[in-house]
Amino acid sequence: MTQVTDHGGGVRSIRVPIPDNPLGHTLVYLVDTDAGPVLVDTGWDDPASWDTLVEGITGCGTSVTEIHGVVITHHHPDHHGLSGRVREASGAWIAMHAADAAIVRRTRETRPEGWFAYMAAKLTASGAPDDHVAPLREAPRSLRRPSTLPGFSPALPDREIVPGELLPLPGRRLRAVWTPGHTPGHVCLHLEETHPDRLPGNGRLFSGDHLLPRITPHIGLYEDPDTHGRPPYADGIEGPEIADPLGDYLDSLERVGRLGPAEVLPAHQHVFTDAPSRVAELLAHHEERLTGLLALLAEPLTPWQLATRMEWNRPWADIPYGSRNIAVSEAEAHIRRLVKLGRAEAVPGSDPVTYTAV
């Protein structure tokens, strides 16, 4: 399959593979500027992915050594993973929103066993059974070379992406749009230029994982090992300091829908048009899911119990270990939204904490 696609107007995409992942690939975009080519995301840190990226950049008529800058939509390793190698090869700067840059710093400063301990505590607090948590407790003993584990040594960014501001790219108008939810510092990038094929709408949007044509991005909790896995609202406190990732996502979806771009250039799957319709579908999907969860919460349930009862793309018994952890985090994000809306509450004194509809 051809790895490079020309989208016109000095924008091309490169299909960079993600090893052992059903998503298949990350669409890395190369944008021509008067200062040199700039990448939007880079792909997973893997030898085959690096080779594909380098070959794709060459196929775009330039070379990796000529890359001027790297703009990261969010910190996940299938987007930010190869940023450090690009910078080493070219001297390019790396730009990221401050909230995700803080996660990068925290990841680099926290030893892998700290993350495993956090995940074990978090899953225990969610009501996960001991046989599910045990591998996380045992994992630190098997670590030999932590620095080689994917995602544990992400590159520190050089520049901050400031929401609402144009990025300093000579000859282009690329404005940062803060779209938290998938991560706290996720950004979309609005190319405020006439579409090369004169499609109706307001420019083009590099949407990262925020807006995808056929799948919904994962919305979990904003991870922080300093919380030691403590569940939300366990003490009945519902202060504004507690993050609401799903609420953030829904709000930023509406913001993107109002932009009305002529075309959306996502990080996975394929380019598409009619962003407002896709936004409306995603808003309806999450409202339907929240309504379904309220029905399940007619009886007190832990996040783990709720996750096992939710509808996924396959039966719970067929969901792999790592994906079950992601599913529980998604369930927790939806619970947190329901609590914020006053439609659910924690059951006082429950341990692990259970939730029920109000």
GROMACS .gro file of C-alpha atoms in nm:
model
  358
    1MET     CA    1   0.000   0.000   0.000
    2THR     CA    2   0.128   0.346  -0.090
    3GLN     CA    3   0.260   0.515   0.224
    4VAL     CA    4   0.240   0.876   0.097
    5THR     CA    5  -0.075   1.065  -0.006
    6ASP     CA    6  -0.071   1.418  -0.148
    7HIS     CA    7  -0.363   1.621  -0.010
    8GLY     CA    8  -0.276   1.932  -0.208
    9GLY     CA    9  -0.172   2.275  -0.094
   10GLY     CA   10   0.163   2.160   0.041
   11VAL     CA   11   0.018   1.891   0.271
   12ARG     CA   12   0.099   1.519   0.246
   13SER     CA   13   0.038   1.225   0.477
   14ILE     CA   14   0.258   0.926   0.555
   15ARG     CA   15   0.110   0.599   0.684
   16VAL     CA   16   0.342   0.501   0.972
   17PRO     CA   17   0.267   0.152   1.112
   18ILE     CA   18   0.182   0.087   1.475
   19PRO     CA   19   0.318  -0.257   1.572
   20ASP     CA   20   0.064  -0.512   1.698
   21ASN     CA   21  -0.222  -0.264   1.710
   22PRO     CA   22  -0.564  -0.292   1.541
   23LEU     CA   23  -0.546   0.076   1.441
   24GLY     CA   24  -0.276  -0.027   1.197
   25HIS     CA   25  -0.105   0.304   1.141
   26THR     CA   26  -0.074   0.670   1.234
   27LEU     CA   27  -0.121   0.930   0.964
   28VAL     CA   28   0.179   1.161   0.999
   29TYR     CA   29   0.134   1.485   0.806
   30LEU     CA   30   0.415   1.676   0.635
   31VAL     CA   31   0.335   2.045   0.585
   32ASP     CA   32   0.551   2.264   0.363
   33THR     CA   33   0.649   2.601   0.513
   34ASP     CA   34   0.883   2.877   0.400
   35ALA     CA   35   1.125   2.766   0.675
   36GLY     CA   36   1.121   2.399   0.572
   37PRO     CA   37   0.893   2.098   0.615
   38VAL     CA   38   0.707   2.050   0.945
   39LEU     CA   39   0.558   1.726   1.072
   40VAL     CA   40   0.227   1.693   1.252
   41ASP     CA   41   0.291   1.392   1.481
   42THR     CA   42   0.561   1.131   1.413
   43GLY     CA   43   0.441   0.777   1.486
   44TRP     CA   44   0.540   0.491   1.717
   45ASP     CA   45   0.903   0.446   1.827
   46ASP     CA   46   0.977   0.122   1.645
   47PRO     CA   47   1.251   0.040   1.388
   48ALA     CA   48   1.002  -0.049   1.113
   49SER     CA   49   0.797   0.262   1.188
   50TRP     CA   50   1.109   0.480   1.174
   51ASP     CA   51   1.212   0.330   0.840
   52THR     CA   52   0.863   0.393   0.700
   53LEU     CA   53   0.866   0.753   0.825
   54VAL     CA   54   1.208   0.823   0.673
   55GLU     CA   55   1.108   0.663   0.342
   56GLY     CA   56   0.781   0.855   0.343
   57ILE     CA   57   0.954   1.187   0.403
   58THR     CA   58   1.186   1.106   0.111
   59GLY     CA   59   0.880   1.023  -0.097
   60CYS     CA   60   0.750   1.372  -0.019
   61GLY     CA   61   1.054   1.517  -0.197
   62THR     CA   62   1.265   1.605   0.105
   63SER     CA   63   1.462   1.421   0.377
   64VAL     CA   64   1.437   1.369   0.750
   65THR     CA   65   1.747   1.586   0.797
   66GLU     CA   66   1.553   1.883   0.651
   67ILE     CA   67   1.260   1.870   0.895
   68HIS     CA   68   1.221   2.215   1.051
   69GLY     CA   69   0.976   2.134   1.332
   70VAL     CA   70   0.746   1.874   1.484
   71VAL     CA   71   0.398   1.967   1.609
   72ILE     CA   72   0.248   1.705   1.843
   73THR     CA   73  -0.130   1.678   1.875
   74HIS     CA   74  -0.092   1.480   2.202
   75HIS     CA   75   0.162   1.282   2.401
   76HIS     CA   76   0.057   0.924   2.322
   77PRO     CA   77   0.340   0.708   2.184
   78ASP     CA   78   0.176   0.645   1.845
   79HIS     CA   79   0.194   1.023   1.791
   80HIS     CA   80   0.495   1.143   1.989
   81GLY     CA   81   0.708   0.829   1.986
   82LEU     CA   82   0.951   0.914   1.705
   83SER     CA   83   0.980   1.286   1.783
   84GLY     CA   84   1.315   1.245   1.957
   85ARG     CA   85   1.466   1.057   1.664
   86VAL     CA   86   1.345   1.322   1.420
   87ARG     CA   87   1.503   1.593   1.636
   88GLU     CA   88   1.831   1.400   1.657
   89ALA     CA   89   1.839   1.361   1.279
   90SER     CA   90   1.744   1.717   1.188
   91GLY     CA   91   1.773   1.954   1.484
   92ALA     CA   92   1.400   2.020   1.456
   93TRP     CA   93   1.209   2.174   1.744
   94ILE     CA   94   0.920   1.983   1.909
   95ALA     CA   95   0.603   2.167   2.014
   96MET     CA   96   0.330   2.038   2.249
   97HIS     CA   97   0.053   2.178   2.470
   98ALA     CA   98   0.170   2.250   2.827
   99ALA     CA   99  -0.071   1.999   2.985
  100ASP     CA  100   0.067   1.709   2.782
  101ALA     CA  101   0.425   1.836   2.821
  102ALA     CA  102   0.371   1.804   3.197
  103ILE     CA  103   0.272   1.439   3.147
  104VAL     CA  104   0.587   1.382   2.942
  105ARG     CA  105   0.800   1.526   3.223
  106ARG     CA  106   0.616   1.319   3.484
  107THR     CA  107   0.658   1.003   3.276
  108ARG     CA  108   1.031   1.059   3.247
  109GLU     CA  109   1.064   1.128   3.621
  110THR     CA  110   0.855   0.833   3.740
  111ARG     CA  111   1.025   0.495   3.733
  112PRO     CA  112   0.829   0.226   3.548
  113GLU     CA  113   0.760   0.038   3.870
  114GLY     CA  114   0.589   0.353   3.999
  115TRP     CA  115   0.347   0.343   3.707
  116PHE     CA  116   0.282  -0.028   3.761
  117ALA     CA  117   0.211   0.035   4.130
  118TYR     CA  118  -0.023   0.322   4.040
  119MET     CA  119  -0.214   0.107   3.789
  120ALA     CA  120  -0.240  -0.179   4.039
  121ALA     CA  121  -0.381   0.056   4.305
  122LYS     CA  122  -0.616   0.218   4.055
  123LEU     CA  123  -0.757  -0.114   3.937
  124THR     CA  124  -0.792  -0.241   4.293
  125ALA     CA  125  -0.986   0.073   4.383
  126SER     CA  126  -1.209   0.016   4.078
  127GLY     CA  127  -1.305  -0.328   4.208
  128ALA     CA  128  -1.088  -0.540   3.977
  129PRO     CA  129  -1.034  -0.897   4.099
  130ASP     CA  130  -0.698  -0.999   4.244
  131ASP     CA  131  -0.611  -1.226   3.953
  132HIS     CA  132  -0.635  -0.928   3.717
  133VAL     CA  133  -0.424  -0.699   3.934
  134ALA     CA  134  -0.155  -0.957   4.016
  135PRO     CA  135   0.043  -0.922   3.690
  136LEU     CA  136   0.087  -0.548   3.755
  137ARG     CA  137   0.217  -0.612   4.106
  138GLU     CA  138   0.462  -0.870   3.972
  139ALA     CA  139   0.572  -0.670   3.666
  140PRO     CA  140   0.832  -0.448   3.839
  141ARG     CA  141   1.032  -0.757   3.942
  142SER     CA  142   1.069  -0.858   3.578
  143LEU     CA  143   1.194  -0.519   3.457
  144ARG     CA  144   1.556  -0.529   3.351
  145ARG     CA  145   1.606  -0.227   3.126
  146PRO     CA  146   1.325   0.022   3.202
  147SER     CA  147   1.460   0.283   2.960
  148THR     CA  148   1.386   0.047   2.669
  149LEU     CA  149   1.015   0.011   2.750
  150PRO     CA  150   0.795   0.190   2.492
  151GLY     CA  151   0.661   0.523   2.613
  152PHE     CA  152   0.869   0.550   2.932
  153SER     CA  153   1.132   0.791   2.791
  154PRO     CA  154   0.939   1.032   2.565
  155ALA     CA  155   1.121   1.331   2.419
  156LEU     CA  156   1.083   1.659   2.606
  157PRO     CA  157   0.928   1.929   2.385
  158ASP     CA  158   1.118   2.252   2.311
  159ARG     CA  159   0.818   2.476   2.252
  160GLU     CA  160   0.469   2.523   2.392
  161ILE     CA  161   0.158   2.519   2.175
  162VAL     CA  162  -0.063   2.803   2.299
  163PRO     CA  163  -0.437   2.758   2.237
  164GLY     CA  164  -0.585   3.015   2.002
  165GLU     CA  165  -0.251   3.132   1.868
  166LEU     CA  166  -0.102   3.081   1.525
  167LEU     CA  167   0.201   2.855   1.522
  168PRO     CA  168   0.519   3.033   1.401
  169LEU     CA  169   0.526   2.867   1.059
  170PRO     CA  170   0.633   3.113   0.788
  171GLY     CA  171   0.401   3.110   0.491
  172ARG     CA  172   0.121   2.915   0.666
  173ARG     CA  173  -0.172   2.999   0.893
  174LEU     CA  174  -0.198   2.709   1.138
  175ARG     CA  175  -0.392   2.790   1.455
  176ALA     CA  176  -0.395   2.576   1.770
  177VAL     CA  177  -0.735   2.464   1.899
  178TRP     CA  178  -0.726   2.313   2.249
  179THR     CA  179  -0.942   1.999   2.251
  180PRO     CA  180  -0.895   1.816   2.585
  181GLY     CA  181  -1.061   1.483   2.655
  182HIS     CA  182  -0.853   1.211   2.492
  183THR     CA  183  -0.562   1.369   2.680
  184PRO     CA  184  -0.563   1.690   2.886
  185GLY     CA  185  -0.341   1.870   2.635
  186HIS     CA  186  -0.476   1.738   2.306
  187VAL     CA  187  -0.479   2.000   2.031
  188CYS     CA  188  -0.630   2.015   1.687
  189LEU     CA  189  -0.462   2.237   1.430
  190HIS     CA  190  -0.677   2.457   1.207
  191LEU     CA  191  -0.519   2.537   0.872
  192GLU     CA  192  -0.686   2.870   0.801
  193GLU     CA  193  -0.630   2.861   0.427
  194THR     CA  194  -0.860   2.807   0.130
  195HIS     CA  195  -0.898   2.440   0.051
  196PRO     CA  196  -0.682   2.351  -0.252
  197ASP     CA  197  -0.987   2.202  -0.428
  198ARG     CA  198  -1.211   2.490  -0.318
  199LEU     CA  199  -1.431   2.266  -0.107
  200PRO     CA  200  -1.689   2.466   0.090
  201GLY     CA  201  -1.602   2.526   0.451
  202ASN     CA  202  -1.348   2.691   0.675
  203GLY     CA  203  -1.004   2.559   0.584
  204ARG     CA  204  -0.875   2.219   0.698
  205LEU     CA  205  -0.837   2.061   1.041
  206PHE     CA  206  -0.559   1.831   1.159
  207SER     CA  207  -0.772   1.654   1.420
  208GLY     CA  208  -0.529   1.409   1.584
  209ASP     CA  209  -0.740   1.155   1.775
  210HIS     CA  210  -1.009   1.406   1.871
  211LEU     CA  211  -1.228   1.360   1.563
  212LEU     CA  212  -1.203   1.035   1.368
  213PRO     CA  213  -1.430   0.923   1.082
  214ARG     CA  214  -1.553   0.584   1.208
  215ILE     CA  215  -1.434   0.526   1.565
  216THR     CA  216  -1.461   0.714   1.892
  217PRO     CA  217  -1.139   0.800   2.075
  218HIS     CA  218  -1.075   0.654   2.417
  219ILE     CA  219  -1.184   0.887   2.698
  220GLY     CA  220  -1.031   0.774   3.025
  221LEU     CA  221  -0.910   0.947   3.336
  222TYR     CA  222  -0.613   1.182   3.318
  223GLU     CA  223  -0.350   0.955   3.468
  224ASP     CA  224  -0.139   1.076   3.760
  225PRO     CA  225   0.068   0.832   3.968
  226ASP     CA  226   0.074   1.082   4.255
  227THR     CA  227  -0.292   0.999   4.323
  228HIS     CA  228  -0.192   0.638   4.407
  229GLY     CA  229  -0.496   0.510   4.219
  230ARG     CA  230  -0.746   0.675   4.453
  231PRO     CA  231  -1.098   0.658   4.302
  232PRO     CA  232  -1.292   0.977   4.223
  233TYR     CA  233  -1.553   1.095   4.474
  234ALA     CA  234  -1.463   0.818   4.719
  235ASP     CA  235  -1.501   1.063   5.007
  236GLY     CA  236  -1.810   1.230   4.866
  237ILE     CA  237  -1.624   1.548   4.772
  238GLU     CA  238  -1.723   1.679   4.432
  239GLY     CA  239  -1.507   1.989   4.405
  240PRO     CA  240  -1.421   2.166   4.080
  241GLU     CA  241  -1.059   2.049   4.113
  242ILE     CA  242  -1.162   1.697   4.006
  243ALA     CA  243  -1.116   1.665   3.630
  244ASP     CA  244  -1.402   1.562   3.404
  245PRO     CA  245  -1.235   1.427   3.086
  246LEU     CA  246  -1.559   1.326   2.916
  247GLY     CA  247  -1.710   1.667   2.986
  248ASP     CA  248  -1.393   1.826   2.846
  249TYR     CA  249  -1.422   1.611   2.535
  250LEU     CA  250  -1.788   1.690   2.471
  251ASP     CA  251  -1.727   2.063   2.515
  252SER     CA  252  -1.431   2.064   2.279
  253LEU     CA  253  -1.622   1.854   2.024
  254GLU     CA  254  -1.882   2.127   2.003
  255ARG     CA  255  -1.606   2.386   1.964
  256VAL     CA  256  -1.457   2.196   1.670
  257GLY     CA  257  -1.799   2.151   1.513
  258ARG     CA  258  -1.849   2.527   1.512
  259LEU     CA  259  -1.527   2.572   1.312
  260GLY     CA  260  -1.691   2.400   1.016
  261PRO     CA  261  -1.373   2.293   0.835
  262ALA     CA  262  -1.401   2.193   0.472
  263GLU     CA  263  -1.200   1.880   0.540
  264VAL     CA  264  -1.071   1.688   0.842
  265LEU     CA  265  -0.725   1.529   0.836
  266PRO     CA  266  -0.726   1.280   1.127
  267ALA     CA  267  -0.436   1.079   1.269
  268HIS     CA  268  -0.604   0.744   1.194
  269GLN     CA  269  -0.824   0.592   0.923
  270HIS     CA  270  -0.886   0.847   0.644
  271VAL     CA  271  -0.955   1.209   0.552
  272PHE     CA  272  -1.323   1.310   0.557
  273THR     CA  273  -1.561   1.605   0.519
  274ASP     CA  274  -1.872   1.729   0.705
  275ALA     CA  275  -1.718   1.766   1.050
  276PRO     CA  276  -2.041   1.902   1.206
  277SER     CA  277  -2.228   1.580   1.120
  278ARG     CA  278  -1.954   1.365   1.268
  279VAL     CA  279  -1.952   1.580   1.582
  280ALA     CA  280  -2.329   1.537   1.613
  281GLU     CA  281  -2.289   1.157   1.585
  282LEU     CA  282  -2.027   1.149   1.860
  283LEU     CA  283  -2.231   1.370   2.092
  284ALA     CA  284  -2.533   1.143   2.041
  285HIS     CA  285  -2.320   0.833   2.098
  286HIS     CA  286  -2.195   0.953   2.436
  287GLU     CA  287  -2.539   1.069   2.548
  288GLU     CA  288  -2.678   0.727   2.457
  289ARG     CA  289  -2.397   0.558   2.648
  290LEU     CA  290  -2.454   0.775   2.958
  291THR     CA  291  -2.825   0.690   2.948
  292GLY     CA  292  -2.743   0.320   2.923
  293LEU     CA  293  -2.504   0.341   3.217
  294LEU     CA  294  -2.769   0.504   3.431
  295ALA     CA  295  -2.991   0.203   3.369
  296LEU     CA  296  -2.708  -0.029   3.479
  297LEU     CA  297  -2.654   0.183   3.790
  298ALA     CA  298  -3.002   0.103   3.915
  299GLU     CA  299  -2.800  -0.121   4.148
  300PRO     CA  300  -2.468  -0.020   4.310
  301LEU     CA  301  -2.172  -0.118   4.091
  302THR     CA  302  -1.797  -0.067   4.101
  303PRO     CA  303  -1.630   0.073   3.788
  304TRP     CA  304  -1.500  -0.278   3.711
  305GLN     CA  305  -1.849  -0.429   3.739
  306LEU     CA  306  -1.987  -0.153   3.521
  307ALA     CA  307  -1.718  -0.209   3.257
  308THR     CA  308  -1.799  -0.580   3.240
  309ARG     CA  309  -2.165  -0.495   3.168
  310MET     CA  310  -2.106  -0.218   2.912
  311GLU     CA  311  -2.133  -0.279   2.537
  312TRP     CA  312  -1.795  -0.299   2.363
  313ASN     CA  313  -1.692  -0.410   2.016
  314ARG     CA  314  -1.661  -0.768   2.145
  315PRO     CA  315  -1.776  -0.970   2.448
  316TRP     CA  316  -1.591  -0.898   2.774
  317ALA     CA  317  -1.448  -1.251   2.777
  318ASP     CA  318  -1.276  -1.180   2.443
  319ILE     CA  319  -1.125  -0.844   2.541
  320PRO     CA  320  -0.746  -0.868   2.595
  321TYR     CA  321  -0.588  -0.784   2.930
  322GLY     CA  322  -0.457  -0.438   2.838
  323SER     CA  323  -0.781  -0.342   2.665
  324ARG     CA  324  -0.976  -0.433   2.979
  325ASN     CA  325  -0.772  -0.175   3.171
  326ILE     CA  326  -0.861   0.084   2.908
  327ALA     CA  327  -1.228  -0.016   2.927
  328VAL     CA  328  -1.234   0.031   3.305
  329SER     CA  329  -1.079   0.377   3.264
  330GLU     CA  330  -1.347   0.461   3.007
  331ALA     CA  331  -1.616   0.345   3.248
  332GLU     CA  332  -1.467   0.564   3.521
  333ALA     CA  333  -1.468   0.868   3.294
  334HIS     CA  334  -1.837   0.817   3.223
  335ILE     CA  335  -1.913   0.768   3.593
  336ARG     CA  336  -1.729   1.089   3.670
  337ARG     CA  337  -1.941   1.271   3.412
  338LEU     CA  338  -2.264   1.136   3.561
  339VAL     CA  339  -2.155   1.241   3.910
  340LYS     CA  340  -2.064   1.590   3.784
  341LEU     CA  341  -2.411   1.616   3.628
  342GLY     CA  342  -2.575   1.504   3.954
  343ARG     CA  343  -2.716   1.191   3.787
  344ALA     CA  344  -2.511   0.940   3.992
  345GLU     CA  345  -2.333   0.931   4.326
  346ALA     CA  346  -2.088   0.722   4.526
  347VAL     CA  347  -2.240   0.490   4.786
  348PRO     CA  348  -2.114   0.608   5.128
  349GLY     CA  349  -1.887   0.360   5.303
  350SER     CA  350  -1.851   0.123   5.006
  351ASP     CA  351  -1.507  -0.031   4.958
  352PRO     CA  352  -1.421  -0.063   4.677
  353VAL     CA  353  -1.638   0.234   4.601
  354THR     CA  354  -1.966   0.164   4.421
  355TYR     CA  355  -2.189   0.409   4.238
  356THR     CA  356  -2.562   0.428   4.188
  357ALA     CA  357  -2.801   0.638   3.982
  358VAL     CA  358  -2.968   0.930   4.157
   0.00000   0.00000   0.00000
